[in-house]
Amino acid sequence: MDDRVPPWRLEDVGLIVFDVGPTLRAAAKAVDAGVDGLIVEGGEGGGFKSPRPVSTMVLFPSVTAEFDVPVIAAGGFLDVPTMAAALALGAEGVQLGTAMVATVESPIHKNWKQAVIAVAETDTVFLNSHASPALRTLRTERTSALEFDHERNSMGSFGIVRDLYFGGDLEAAIALSGQVAGRITASRPVAEVISDCVEGCEATLSDLTARYGVA
Ligand SMILES: Cc1cc2nc3c(=O)[nH]c(=O)nc-3n(C[C@H](O)[C@H](O)[C@H](O)COP(=O)(O)O)c2cc1C
């Protein structure tokens, strides 16, 4: 018998499983289910969200205080200061979403990348807090019109994703993006974005120890 025929347990086929969650309750369910680790995503991040968003700064330490598994922080990360903050909060690493959308290698249309580069930190919209899933998106005419529409589920107005992703029509669909878009100022290669998080992080943490440490 082919033991690769489903249903498998993911661990039985050698996969390491990290569950992405936006609340302490979601983290508890994932840990109960036996995940290897967690990705804890604050409400400032882009994409699908809890209808009751909690910021990374509040959510992350709540989860690490409760569970003894490796935890990756997501939502708002971009560079050394944010990466160092994640490590200080007990993260093993960070996950970037919006920053990756804007990279040179990202296959999405340049209009979306330009929009990410152009917007302020206040230019995202939180949709569907009355329904599920909630979404954090760029502010456009389409998403502004949906912002206070509590009659409809915004998922039904998601639009033609292909025209947004590859045609560059920002009104064709909902452009998922996080508040960190307000800090992104250029389209850069992925390697540069990653090295901007890592290179100098140790030095920043050492500087903090020198400034505030007792040793
Ligand atoms: C365009 C876009 C699409 C995303 N799609 C998903 C998805 O399908 N499933 C998911 O769990 N997270 C999704 N995310 C969330 C990211 O995986 C990531 O955790 C989040 O963007 C981190 O926050 P940041 O945008 O502040 O970096 C998406 C994010 C963006 C920007």
PDB file of N, CA and C in Angstrom, residues 125-130 135 137 139-159 173-174:
ATOM      1  N   VAL A 125      -7.434  50.193   4.537  1.00  0.00           N
ATOM      2  CA  VAL A 125      -8.836  50.112   4.970  1.00  0.00           C
ATOM      3  C   VAL A 125      -9.032  48.726   5.586  1.00  0.00           C
ATOM      4  N   PHE A 126      -9.756  48.695   6.703  1.00  0.00           N
ATOM      5  CA  PHE A 126     -10.070  47.412   7.335  1.00  0.00           C
ATOM      6  C   PHE A 126     -11.510  47.060   6.968  1.00  0.00           C
ATOM      7  N   LEU A 127     -11.667  46.008   6.176  1.00  0.00           N
ATOM      8  CA  LEU A 127     -12.989  45.634   5.668  1.00  0.00           C
ATOM      9  C   LEU A 127     -13.527  44.418   6.401  1.00  0.00           C
ATOM     10  N   ASN A 128     -14.874  44.349   6.435  1.00  0.00           N
ATOM     11  CA  ASN A 128     -15.555  43.118   6.856  1.00  0.00           C
ATOM     12  C   ASN A 128     -15.452  42.827   8.349  1.00  0.00           C
ATOM     13  N   SER A 129     -15.315  43.872   9.174  1.00  0.00           N
ATOM     14  CA  SER A 129     -15.234  43.588  10.615  1.00  0.00           C
ATOM     15  C   SER A 129     -16.568  43.045  11.132  1.00  0.00           C
ATOM     16  N   HIS A 130     -17.622  43.184  10.328  1.00  0.00           N
ATOM     17  CA  HIS A 130     -18.947  42.658  10.707  1.00  0.00           C
ATOM     18  C   HIS A 130     -19.132  41.219  10.222  1.00  0.00           C
ATOM     19  N   LEU A 135     -10.507  41.896   6.224  1.00  0.00           N
ATOM     20  CA  LEU A 135      -9.417  42.092   5.254  1.00  0.00           C
ATOM     21  C   LEU A 135      -8.760  43.434   5.490  1.00  0.00           C
ATOM     22  N   THR A 137      -6.641  46.166   3.417  1.00  0.00           N
ATOM     23  CA  THR A 137      -6.385  46.443   1.999  1.00  0.00           C
ATOM     24  C   THR A 137      -5.890  47.872   1.809  1.00  0.00           C
ATOM     25  N   ARG A 139      -6.350  51.631   0.498  1.00  0.00           N
ATOM     26  CA  ARG A 139      -7.535  52.468   0.299  1.00  0.00           C
ATOM     27  C   ARG A 139      -7.631  52.863  -1.174  1.00  0.00           C
ATOM     28  N   THR A 140      -8.726  52.463  -1.775  1.00  0.00           N
ATOM     29  CA  THR A 140      -9.034  52.851  -3.151  1.00  0.00           C
ATOM     30  C   THR A 140     -10.507  53.247  -3.157  1.00  0.00           C
ATOM     31  N   GLU A 141     -11.013  53.671  -4.325  1.00  0.00           N
ATOM     32  CA  GLU A 141     -12.455  53.998  -4.378  1.00  0.00           C
ATOM     33  C   GLU A 141     -13.274  52.761  -4.040  1.00  0.00           C
ATOM     34  N   ARG A 142     -12.841  51.604  -4.588  1.00  0.00           N
ATOM     35  CA  ARG A 142     -13.582  50.359  -4.340  1.00  0.00           C
ATOM     36  C   ARG A 142     -13.629  50.029  -2.841  1.00  0.00           C
ATOM     37  N   THR A 143     -12.472  50.098  -2.175  1.00  0.00           N
ATOM     38  CA  THR A 143     -12.453  49.676  -0.767  1.00  0.00           C
ATOM     39  C   THR A 143     -13.082  50.737   0.142  1.00  0.00           C
ATOM     40  N   SER A 144     -12.941  52.033  -0.219  1.00  0.00           N
ATOM     41  CA  SER A 144     -13.598  53.080   0.579  1.00  0.00           C
ATOM     42  C   SER A 144     -15.110  52.901   0.537  1.00  0.00           C
ATOM     43  N   ALA A 145     -15.614  52.502  -0.629  1.00  0.00           N
ATOM     44  CA  ALA A 145     -17.071  52.310  -0.770  1.00  0.00           C
ATOM     45  C   ALA A 145     -17.550  51.142   0.086  1.00  0.00           C
ATOM     46  N   LEU A 146     -16.668  50.175   0.316  1.00  0.00           N
ATOM     47  CA  LEU A 146     -17.060  48.991   1.094  1.00  0.00           C
ATOM     48  C   LEU A 146     -16.870  49.192   2.600  1.00  0.00           C
ATOM     49  N   GLU A 147     -16.070  50.221   2.958  1.00  0.00           N
ATOM     50  CA  GLU A 147     -15.611  50.352   4.359  1.00  0.00           C
ATOM     51  C   GLU A 147     -16.756  50.356   5.373  1.00  0.00           C
ATOM     52  N   PHE A 148     -17.802  51.121   5.071  1.00  0.00           N
ATOM     53  CA  PHE A 148     -18.894  51.231   6.051  1.00  0.00           C
ATOM     54  C   PHE A 148     -20.159  50.517   5.576  1.00  0.00           C
ATOM     55  N   ASP A 149     -19.999  49.659   4.585  1.00  0.00           N
ATOM     56  CA  ASP A 149     -21.133  48.875   4.094  1.00  0.00           C
ATOM     57  C   ASP A 149     -21.241  47.605   4.952  1.00  0.00           C
ATOM     58  N   HIS A 150     -22.077  47.657   5.941  1.00  0.00           N
ATOM     59  CA  HIS A 150     -22.192  46.525   6.856  1.00  0.00           C
ATOM     60  C   HIS A 150     -23.327  45.586   6.469  1.00  0.00           C
ATOM     61  N   GLU A 151     -23.885  45.849   5.284  1.00  0.00           N
ATOM     62  CA  GLU A 151     -24.955  44.970   4.790  1.00  0.00           C
ATOM     63  C   GLU A 151     -24.362  43.776   4.058  1.00  0.00           C
ATOM     64  N   ARG A 152     -23.292  44.087   3.260  1.00  0.00           N
ATOM     65  CA  ARG A 152     -22.739  43.033   2.405  1.00  0.00           C
ATOM     66  C   ARG A 152     -21.413  42.508   2.952  1.00  0.00           C
ATOM     67  N   ASN A 153     -21.123  41.257   2.608  1.00  0.00           N
ATOM     68  CA  ASN A 153     -19.805  40.700   2.893  1.00  0.00           C
ATOM     69  C   ASN A 153     -18.863  41.145   1.761  1.00  0.00           C
ATOM     70  N   SER A 154     -17.772  41.831   2.125  1.00  0.00           N
ATOM     71  CA  SER A 154     -16.857  42.371   1.099  1.00  0.00           C
ATOM     72  C   SER A 154     -16.260  41.280   0.215  1.00  0.00           C
ATOM     73  N   MET A 155     -16.257  40.053   0.710  1.00  0.00           N
ATOM     74  CA  MET A 155     -15.727  38.963  -0.120  1.00  0.00           C
ATOM     75  C   MET A 155     -16.512  38.845  -1.426  1.00  0.00           C
ATOM     76  N   GLY A 156     -17.813  39.192  -1.348  1.00  0.00           N
ATOM     77  CA  GLY A 156     -18.655  39.139  -2.547  1.00  0.00           C
ATOM     78  C   GLY A 156     -18.319  40.251  -3.525  1.00  0.00           C
ATOM     79  N   SER A 157     -17.552  41.260  -3.084  1.00  0.00           N
ATOM     80  CA  SER A 157     -17.164  42.372  -3.962  1.00  0.00           C
ATOM     81  C   SER A 157     -15.655  42.355  -4.185  1.00  0.00           C
ATOM     82  N   PHE A 158     -15.061  41.187  -4.084  1.00  0.00           N
ATOM     83  CA  PHE A 158     -13.595  41.096  -4.199  1.00  0.00           C
ATOM     84  C   PHE A 158     -13.118  41.546  -5.573  1.00  0.00           C
ATOM     85  N   GLY A 159     -13.939  41.304  -6.598  1.00  0.00           N
ATOM     86  CA  GLY A 159     -13.612  41.781  -7.941  1.00  0.00           C
ATOM     87  C   GLY A 159     -12.808  40.779  -8.748  1.00  0.00           C
ATOM     88  N   ALA A 173     -10.157  45.055  -8.145  1.00  0.00           N
ATOM     89  CA  ALA A 173     -10.300  44.102  -7.043  1.00  0.00           C
ATOM     90  C   ALA A 173      -9.699  44.727  -5.787  1.00  0.00           C
ATOM     91  N   ILE A 174      -9.727  43.950  -4.711  1.00  0.00           N
ATOM     92  CA  ILE A 174      -9.246  44.426  -3.411  1.00  0.00           C
ATOM     93  C   ILE A 174      -7.745  44.135  -3.291  1.00  0.00           C
TER      94      ILE A 174
END
